[in-house]
Coordinates of C-alpha atoms and ligand atoms in Angstrom, one line a residue:
M462 CA 146.4 52.6 29.6
Y463 CA 146.9 54.2 26.5
P464 CA 143.9 56.0 25.1
D465 CA 141.7 55.0 22.0
L466 CA 142.7 57.8 19.6
K467 CA 140.2 60.2 18.3
L468 CA 139.4 63.5 16.7
Y469 CA 137.0 65.3 18.7
I470 CA 134.4 67.8 16.9
D471 CA 131.4 69.4 18.1
G472 CA 131.5 67.3 21.1
R473 CA 131.4 64.0 19.4
W474 CA 134.6 61.9 19.0
R475 CA 135.4 60.5 15.8
K476 CA 137.3 58.1 13.2
T477 CA 138.3 58.7 10.3
A478 CA 139.6 56.7 7.0
R479 CA 142.8 57.3 7.4
D480 CA 144.9 56.9 10.5
L481 CA 149.0 56.4 10.9
P482 CA 150.6 54.6 13.9
V483 CA 151.9 56.5 17.2
V484 CA 155.2 54.7 18.4
N485 CA 156.8 54.4 21.8
P486 CA 159.9 56.1 21.1
A487 CA 161.9 53.8 24.0
T488 CA 161.1 50.8 22.2
E489 CA 159.7 51.7 18.8
E490 CA 156.7 49.8 19.1
E491 CA 153.3 51.1 17.8
I492 CA 150.9 51.8 20.5
G493 CA 148.1 53.4 18.5
R494 CA 146.5 54.7 15.2
L495 CA 145.6 58.3 15.3
P496 CA 143.2 59.0 13.0
H497 CA 144.1 61.8 10.3
A498 CA 141.5 64.9 9.7
D499 CA 140.3 65.2 6.1
L500 CA 138.9 68.4 4.5
Q501 CA 135.3 67.4 6.0
D502 CA 136.6 66.9 9.2
L503 CA 138.5 70.6 9.2
E504 CA 135.2 72.5 8.0
D505 CA 133.0 70.5 10.7
A506 CA 135.5 71.9 13.3
V507 CA 135.2 75.1 12.0
D508 CA 131.5 75.4 12.0
A509 CA 131.4 73.7 15.7
A510 CA 133.7 76.4 16.9
K511 CA 131.7 79.0 15.6
K512 CA 128.9 77.3 17.0
G513 CA 130.8 76.9 20.4
F514 CA 131.7 80.6 20.6
E515 CA 128.1 81.8 20.4
I516 CA 127.3 79.5 23.8
W517 CA 130.8 80.1 25.5
G518 CA 131.4 83.8 24.7
R519 CA 128.3 84.8 26.7
T520 CA 128.6 82.1 29.2
A521 CA 129.0 83.8 32.6
P522 CA 133.0 84.2 33.8
R523 CA 132.0 82.5 36.9
E524 CA 130.2 79.5 35.1
R525 CA 133.6 79.4 32.6
S526 CA 135.7 79.3 35.6
N527 CA 133.7 76.5 37.1
I528 CA 133.9 74.1 34.2
I529 CA 137.7 74.6 34.0
M530 CA 138.3 74.1 37.7
R531 CA 136.0 70.6 37.4
A532 CA 138.2 69.8 34.4
A533 CA 141.6 70.4 36.5
T534 CA 140.3 68.4 39.3
I535 CA 139.8 65.6 36.8
M536 CA 142.8 66.1 35.6
R537 CA 144.1 65.5 38.9
E538 CA 142.3 62.4 39.7
R539 CA 143.8 61.0 36.7
Q540 CA 147.3 62.1 37.1
E541 CA 148.4 58.6 37.1
A542 CA 146.7 57.3 33.9
I543 CA 147.6 60.5 31.9
A544 CA 151.4 60.3 33.0
R545 CA 151.7 56.8 32.0
S546 CA 150.3 57.9 28.3
I547 CA 152.7 60.5 28.1
T548 CA 155.4 58.3 29.2
A549 CA 154.3 55.7 26.6
E550 CA 154.0 58.3 23.8
H551 CA 157.0 60.5 24.7
G552 CA 159.5 58.7 26.5
K553 CA 160.2 61.0 29.6
P554 CA 160.6 59.4 33.0
L555 CA 157.3 58.5 34.8
R556 CA 158.1 60.8 37.7
Q557 CA 158.6 64.1 35.1
A558 CA 155.3 62.8 33.3
R559 CA 153.1 62.7 36.8
L560 CA 154.6 66.4 37.4
E561 CA 153.8 67.5 34.1
V562 CA 149.8 66.5 34.6
I563 CA 149.9 68.6 37.7
R564 CA 151.7 71.6 36.0
G565 CA 149.0 71.3 33.3
A566 CA 146.1 71.0 35.8
E567 CA 147.7 74.3 37.6
F568 CA 147.8 76.5 34.1
F569 CA 144.0 75.6 34.1
E570 CA 143.5 76.4 37.5
W571 CA 145.4 79.7 37.5
D572 CA 143.3 80.6 33.9
A573 CA 140.1 79.5 36.0
G574 CA 140.8 82.4 38.3
E575 CA 141.8 84.8 35.9
A576 CA 138.8 84.2 34.0
M577 CA 136.9 85.8 36.7
R578 CA 139.2 89.2 36.5
T579 CA 139.0 90.0 33.0
Y580 CA 138.6 93.9 34.4
G581 CA 138.2 96.9 32.3
R582 CA 139.3 100.5 32.5
V583 CA 137.7 103.9 32.5
I584 CA 139.9 106.4 30.8
P585 CA 139.3 110.1 31.3
A586 CA 138.3 112.0 28.1
P587 CA 137.9 115.5 26.8
Q588 CA 134.7 117.2 27.4
G589 CA 133.5 116.0 30.5
H590 CA 133.2 112.4 28.7
S591 CA 134.9 109.1 29.8
F592 CA 136.1 106.0 27.7
T593 CA 135.3 102.8 29.1
V594 CA 137.4 99.6 28.1
H595 CA 135.9 96.2 28.3
H596 CA 137.6 92.9 27.4
Q597 CA 135.8 90.5 25.1
P598 CA 137.2 87.5 23.8
I599 CA 138.4 87.3 20.4
G600 CA 136.5 84.5 18.8
V601 CA 137.6 81.1 17.4
V602 CA 140.9 80.1 18.1
A603 CA 143.3 77.9 15.8
A604 CA 146.3 76.6 18.1
F605 CA 149.3 74.4 17.5
S606 CA 151.0 72.7 20.4
P607 CA 154.1 70.6 20.1
W608 CA 155.4 67.4 21.2
N609 CA 157.8 68.0 24.1
F610 CA 155.3 68.5 26.9
P611 CA 152.3 66.5 25.7
M612 CA 149.8 67.4 28.3
S613 CA 151.2 71.1 29.5
Q614 CA 151.4 72.4 26.2
P615 CA 148.1 71.8 24.9
A616 CA 147.1 72.9 28.4
R617 CA 148.6 76.4 27.8
K618 CA 147.0 77.1 24.2
I619 CA 143.1 75.5 25.7
A620 CA 143.3 77.5 29.3
G621 CA 143.9 80.6 27.8
A622 CA 141.4 80.7 25.1
L623 CA 138.6 79.1 27.3
A624 CA 139.1 81.3 30.3
S625 CA 138.8 84.2 28.0
G626 CA 135.5 83.1 26.8
C627 CA 136.8 81.7 23.1
S628 CA 136.3 78.5 21.4
I629 CA 139.3 76.7 20.1
I630 CA 140.4 74.5 17.7
L631 CA 143.6 72.6 18.5
K632 CA 145.6 70.7 16.6
A633 CA 148.0 68.7 19.0
A634 CA 151.1 66.8 18.0
E635 CA 150.7 63.8 16.1
E636 CA 153.6 61.9 17.5
T637 CA 152.1 63.0 21.2
P638 CA 148.2 62.9 21.1
A639 CA 147.3 61.0 24.2
G640 CA 148.2 64.2 26.6
A641 CA 145.2 66.6 24.7
I642 CA 143.0 63.6 24.4
H643 CA 142.8 63.0 28.4
I644 CA 142.2 67.0 28.5
V645 CA 139.2 66.7 26.3
R646 CA 137.9 63.9 28.1
A647 CA 138.4 65.8 31.6
F648 CA 136.5 68.8 29.6
E649 CA 133.3 66.4 28.3
D650 CA 133.3 65.0 32.1
A651 CA 133.1 68.6 33.8
G652 CA 130.5 69.7 31.4
L653 CA 132.0 71.9 28.8
P654 CA 129.5 72.7 25.8
P655 CA 129.7 71.0 22.5
G656 CA 132.0 73.2 19.9
V657 CA 134.0 74.8 22.6
L658 CA 137.0 72.2 22.7
N659 CA 137.8 71.0 19.4
L660 CA 140.7 68.4 18.6
V661 CA 142.2 67.6 15.3
F662 CA 145.1 65.7 13.9
G663 CA 146.7 65.3 10.9
T664 CA 149.3 66.5 8.2
P665 CA 150.1 70.0 9.9
S666 CA 150.4 72.0 6.9
E667 CA 147.3 70.9 5.7
I668 CA 145.7 71.8 8.6
S669 CA 147.1 75.3 9.5
D670 CA 146.9 75.6 5.5
F671 CA 142.9 75.5 5.8
L672 CA 142.4 76.8 9.4
I673 CA 144.2 79.9 9.2
P674 CA 142.5 81.5 6.3
Q675 CA 139.2 81.1 7.9
D676 CA 137.4 84.2 8.4
A677 CA 136.0 82.5 11.8
V678 CA 139.6 82.4 12.9
R679 CA 140.5 85.4 14.9
L680 CA 143.4 84.3 16.8
V681 CA 146.6 81.7 15.7
A682 CA 148.6 80.4 18.6
F683 CA 151.8 78.5 18.0
T684 CA 154.3 76.8 20.2
G685 CA 157.2 75.0 17.9
S686 CA 160.2 75.9 16.0
T687 CA 161.0 79.4 14.6
N688 CA 160.9 78.5 11.2
V689 CA 157.6 77.1 11.4
G690 CA 156.3 79.8 13.3
R691 CA 157.6 82.4 10.6
H692 CA 155.6 80.3 8.2
L693 CA 152.6 80.7 10.1
T694 CA 153.0 84.2 11.1
T695 CA 153.2 85.0 7.4
L696 CA 150.2 83.1 6.4
A697 CA 148.2 84.6 9.2
S698 CA 149.5 88.1 8.0
E699 CA 147.7 87.6 4.6
H700 CA 144.4 87.6 6.5
M701 CA 145.2 90.2 9.0
T702 CA 144.7 87.8 11.7
P703 CA 146.9 88.4 15.1
V704 CA 149.2 85.5 16.1
L705 CA 150.7 84.5 19.5
M706 CA 154.1 82.4 19.2
E707 CA 156.2 80.6 21.4
L708 CA 159.2 79.8 19.7
G709 CA 162.8 78.2 20.4
G710 CA 165.6 79.3 22.9
H711 CA 169.1 78.7 23.1
A712 CA 169.5 80.1 26.8
P713 CA 172.8 81.1 28.5
V714 CA 173.8 79.9 31.7
I715 CA 176.3 82.8 33.3
V716 CA 178.4 81.5 36.4
C717 CA 180.6 83.8 37.9
E718 CA 183.8 83.7 39.7
D719 CA 182.0 83.5 43.3
A720 CA 179.3 81.0 42.7
D721 CA 179.2 77.5 44.2
V722 CA 181.0 75.5 41.6
E723 CA 179.9 72.4 42.5
K724 CA 176.1 73.4 43.1
A725 CA 175.7 75.2 39.9
A726 CA 177.4 72.3 38.0
I727 CA 175.1 69.7 39.4
N728 CA 172.0 71.6 38.9
G729 CA 173.3 72.6 35.2
A730 CA 173.7 68.8 34.4
E731 CA 170.5 67.8 36.0
R732 CA 168.5 70.7 34.4
K733 CA 170.2 69.9 30.9
M734 CA 169.0 66.6 30.9
R735 CA 165.9 67.3 32.3
N736 CA 162.8 66.2 29.3
A737 CA 166.1 65.1 27.3
G738 CA 166.9 68.5 26.4
Q739 CA 163.5 69.3 24.7
V740 CA 162.5 72.4 26.2
C741 CA 162.9 76.0 24.8
T742 CA 164.1 77.2 28.2
S743 CA 166.9 74.2 28.5
P744 CA 170.0 75.7 29.6
T745 CA 172.4 75.2 26.6
R746 CA 175.3 77.7 26.5
F747 CA 177.5 77.7 30.0
F748 CA 179.6 80.2 30.0
V749 CA 181.9 79.6 33.0
H750 CA 184.4 82.1 34.5
D751 CA 188.0 80.6 33.8
G752 CA 189.2 81.0 37.3
I753 CA 187.0 78.0 38.2
Y754 CA 186.2 76.4 34.4
E755 CA 188.3 73.2 34.6
S756 CA 186.5 72.1 38.0
Y757 CA 183.3 73.3 36.8
V758 CA 183.5 71.0 33.7
E759 CA 184.7 68.4 35.5
K760 CA 181.9 68.2 38.0
F761 CA 179.2 68.8 35.1
V762 CA 180.7 66.2 33.4
E763 CA 180.6 63.7 36.1
R764 CA 177.4 64.1 36.7
A765 CA 175.9 64.1 33.2
A766 CA 177.9 60.9 32.4
A767 CA 176.1 59.4 35.3
T768 CA 172.5 60.1 34.3
K769 CA 170.6 56.9 33.9
V770 CA 169.2 56.6 30.7
G771 CA 166.7 54.3 29.9
N772 CA 162.8 53.8 29.1
G773 CA 160.5 56.4 31.5
M774 CA 158.7 53.5 32.8
D775 CA 161.2 51.9 34.5
D776 CA 162.6 53.1 38.1
G777 CA 165.2 55.3 38.7
V778 CA 165.6 56.0 35.1
E779 CA 166.6 59.9 35.0
M780 CA 166.4 60.8 31.1
G781 CA 164.3 59.3 28.2
P782 CA 164.7 58.9 24.6
L783 CA 164.5 61.6 22.4
A784 CA 160.3 62.2 21.3
N785 CA 160.9 61.1 17.8
D786 CA 163.7 59.5 15.5
R787 CA 164.4 62.9 13.6
R788 CA 166.0 64.5 16.4
I789 CA 169.0 62.0 16.4
P790 CA 170.7 63.1 13.1
A791 CA 169.9 66.4 14.1
L792 CA 171.8 66.4 17.1
S793 CA 174.5 64.5 15.8
E794 CA 175.2 66.7 13.2
L795 CA 175.5 69.3 15.3
V796 CA 178.0 67.5 17.5
E797 CA 179.7 66.7 14.6
D798 CA 180.2 70.1 12.8
A799 CA 181.2 71.4 16.2
C800 CA 184.1 68.8 16.9
T801 CA 185.3 69.1 13.4
K802 CA 185.9 73.1 14.1
G803 CA 187.8 72.2 17.4
A804 CA 185.3 71.6 20.2
E805 CA 186.3 69.2 22.7
L806 CA 183.8 66.1 23.4
R807 CA 183.9 65.8 27.3
T808 CA 181.0 63.2 27.1
G809 CA 178.4 61.4 25.0
G810 CA 177.8 62.5 21.6
T811 CA 176.0 59.6 20.0
R812 CA 173.2 57.3 19.9
L813 CA 173.0 54.9 22.8
G814 CA 172.1 51.6 21.4
N815 CA 169.9 50.9 18.6
K816 CA 166.6 50.3 19.7
G817 CA 164.9 53.4 20.7
Y818 CA 165.5 56.9 20.2
F819 CA 168.4 57.2 23.0
F820 CA 171.2 59.6 22.8
Q821 CA 173.7 60.2 25.3
C822 CA 173.7 62.9 27.7
T823 CA 176.5 65.2 25.8
V824 CA 179.4 67.9 27.1
L825 CA 181.3 70.2 24.4
A826 CA 183.9 72.2 26.1
N827 CA 185.7 75.0 24.4
V828 CA 183.3 75.1 21.4
P829 CA 184.3 77.7 18.9
E830 CA 182.0 80.9 17.7
S831 CA 182.0 79.4 14.2
A832 CA 180.2 75.9 15.1
R833 CA 176.6 75.8 14.2
I834 CA 175.4 74.5 17.9
M835 CA 176.2 78.2 19.2
Q836 CA 174.0 79.8 16.9
E837 CA 171.4 76.7 16.4
E838 CA 169.2 75.6 19.4
P839 CA 170.4 71.6 19.6
F840 CA 166.9 71.0 21.3
G841 CA 168.4 67.7 23.3
P842 CA 170.8 66.9 26.0
V843 CA 173.9 68.6 24.5
A844 CA 175.4 71.2 26.8
I845 CA 178.1 73.8 25.6
I846 CA 180.8 74.7 28.4
N847 CA 182.9 77.8 27.2
S848 CA 184.9 79.8 29.5
V849 CA 185.0 83.8 29.8
G850 CA 187.3 86.2 31.5
S851 CA 184.8 88.5 32.9
L852 CA 181.0 89.5 33.5
D853 CA 180.9 91.6 30.8
E854 CA 182.0 89.0 28.5
A855 CA 179.9 86.6 29.7
I856 CA 177.0 88.8 28.9
E857 CA 178.1 90.0 25.4
K858 CA 178.1 86.3 24.7
A859 CA 174.9 85.2 26.1
N860 CA 172.9 88.0 23.9
S861 CA 175.1 87.0 20.6
V862 CA 172.0 84.7 19.5
P863 CA 168.7 85.6 18.1
Y864 CA 167.0 84.2 21.1
G865 CA 166.1 85.7 24.0
L866 CA 163.5 83.5 26.0
A867 CA 165.3 82.0 29.4
G868 CA 169.0 83.0 31.1
Y869 CA 170.2 81.4 34.4
A870 CA 173.4 82.8 36.2
F871 CA 174.9 81.7 39.4
T872 CA 176.8 84.6 41.7
N873 CA 176.0 85.8 45.2
R874 CA 177.2 89.5 44.1
A875 CA 174.5 91.9 44.5
D876 CA 176.2 94.1 41.7
Y877 CA 176.5 91.2 39.3
I878 CA 172.7 90.4 39.8
D879 CA 171.8 94.2 39.3
R880 CA 174.1 93.9 35.9
L881 CA 172.8 90.7 35.0
I882 CA 169.1 91.8 35.4
D883 CA 169.9 95.2 33.6
R884 CA 171.7 93.8 30.5
V885 CA 170.9 89.7 30.0
E886 CA 168.3 90.1 26.9
V887 CA 165.8 87.1 27.9
G888 CA 162.4 87.0 29.1
N889 CA 163.0 84.9 32.3
L890 CA 166.0 84.9 34.3
S891 CA 166.9 82.8 37.1
I892 CA 169.4 83.5 39.7
N893 CA 171.3 80.8 41.3
T894 CA 168.7 78.1 40.3
L895 CA 167.8 76.3 37.2
P896 CA 164.3 75.3 38.5
L897 CA 163.3 71.7 37.7
V898 CA 160.1 72.4 36.0
A899 CA 157.8 69.6 34.5
Ligands
NAD1885 P1 159.7 71.2 13.4 O1 159.8 72.5 13.0 O2 159.4 70.1 12.2 O3 158.0 71.3 13.8 C1 157.8 71.6 15.2 C2 156.5 71.8 16.0 O4 155.5 72.5 14.5 C3 155.6 70.2 15.5 O5 154.7 69.8 16.4 C4 155.0 70.0 14.3 O6 154.0 69.4 14.1 C5 154.4 71.7 14.1 N1 154.4 72.0 12.7 C6 155.5 71.5 11.5 N2 154.7 72.0 10.6 C7 153.5 72.7 10.4 C8 152.8 73.6 9.9 N3 153.1 74.0 8.7 N4 151.4 74.1 10.4 C9 151.7 73.7 11.8 N5 152.1 73.0 12.5 C10 153.1 72.6 12.0 O7 160.6 70.5 14.4 P2 160.8 69.4 15.1 O8 161.7 68.5 14.8 O9 159.2 68.9 15.2 O10 160.9 70.0 16.5 C11 162.1 70.7 16.8 C12 161.9 71.9 16.5 O11 161.2 72.5 17.3 C13 163.4 72.5 17.7 O12 164.4 72.8 16.9 C14 162.7 73.6 18.6 O13 163.0 74.6 18.3 C15 161.2 73.5 18.2 N6 160.2 73.2 19.5 C16 160.4 74.1 20.1 C17 159.1 74.0 21.6 C18 158.9 74.9 22.2 O14 158.4 74.4 23.3 N7 159.3 76.2 21.8 C19 158.6 72.5 21.2 C20 158.8 71.9 20.5 C21 159.7 71.9 19.2

């Protein structure tokens, strides 16, 4: 079931002298050995991507689109095998892994459509002239994808690059390599020319230190933590290479006094626990009007505590383990710090059992502003629920972190919705729903 793990360079699969184990986070068992790239592998990947770009950048958009669509269809056909690999390496419930495969395929299908719509513009210029704007592929992309969505995160990077005519060297996450390997296999079977899509694994800093300064690399794309994103941006700026960064989040959820308390609480708890909270848009800071606060917390805690936690392969499991062991101390420290500073631990708070990286669904209430977790993203199944006296206070608190990725609000008042849209500083604002995205 779990694929043979290899690098993919210039249209060929390759093993290397050094490999490291990939571990199932639910059982802590080794499920594969992942080859790590050395300097020669990386040099070969750059040469291959340069060659791949020469071919792909000149391939007609319709042909590019056809190959991407074929690959997406193959991914859909292999949904079950890919989903099982994802659950084995990441831990998420199989049902969520299946959805992730479809979502990954949808990214390719969307971008395959966009590939044919890279319209230019004509701009009036002085003296009867006009300027024409043509969009052209930027060149070789060096991309780094994280472990929280083993298939859909690499899909986002690869789909955009390939649809616009770029070649790509992807370093996918070493903890969860199978999702990216399945994508590459699908493209191989769909007829993608060699060199266009290259996949490497290894020591992340060695790979980024090598790839980013390369003349051939014209764009750096990264999804992961803000600290690593900052480091890669600094490195790229030394070479004047543009970057695309998708970093952390610390999403607020505002629950107004007129909201349907039960619906908002249950939806909030279920969405918080999805992917064990390891989502950049995960709802984390809940600001609930004080008139409904206690009943909201009670219903939220009831639903969170009832979450069935276990091996994602087992039927009925709603939340799997954390994807890697370093997240256990990271979460424990944040919870402990909050409790020491006066937060109330309403449920959870610790590791579950001693086999597998399971963490309890955790709810902290009345968390003081001084707690680290009010500013630091937990990236795990931990919810903070605080009370507020008004919508203005909620918006002020929602905006009080350096993150602005996603936000959520529950209200039926049109004037409140207008105010929320105007003033909550986030890229995505969802009203009356916490969408259960894969
Ligand atoms: P981390 O900062 O150690 O690593 C984050 C990711 O960056 C990993 O995939 C890692 O392989 C990669 N990475 C680390 N150093 C790198 C380097 N020098 N060059 C290239 N890649 C490098 O954090 P972590 O413990 O793996 O994850 C926890 C944090 O990561 C969370 O707090 C969260 O903010 C962030 N994260 C965000 C997303 C997202 O979707 N935005 C996804 C995963 C992780």
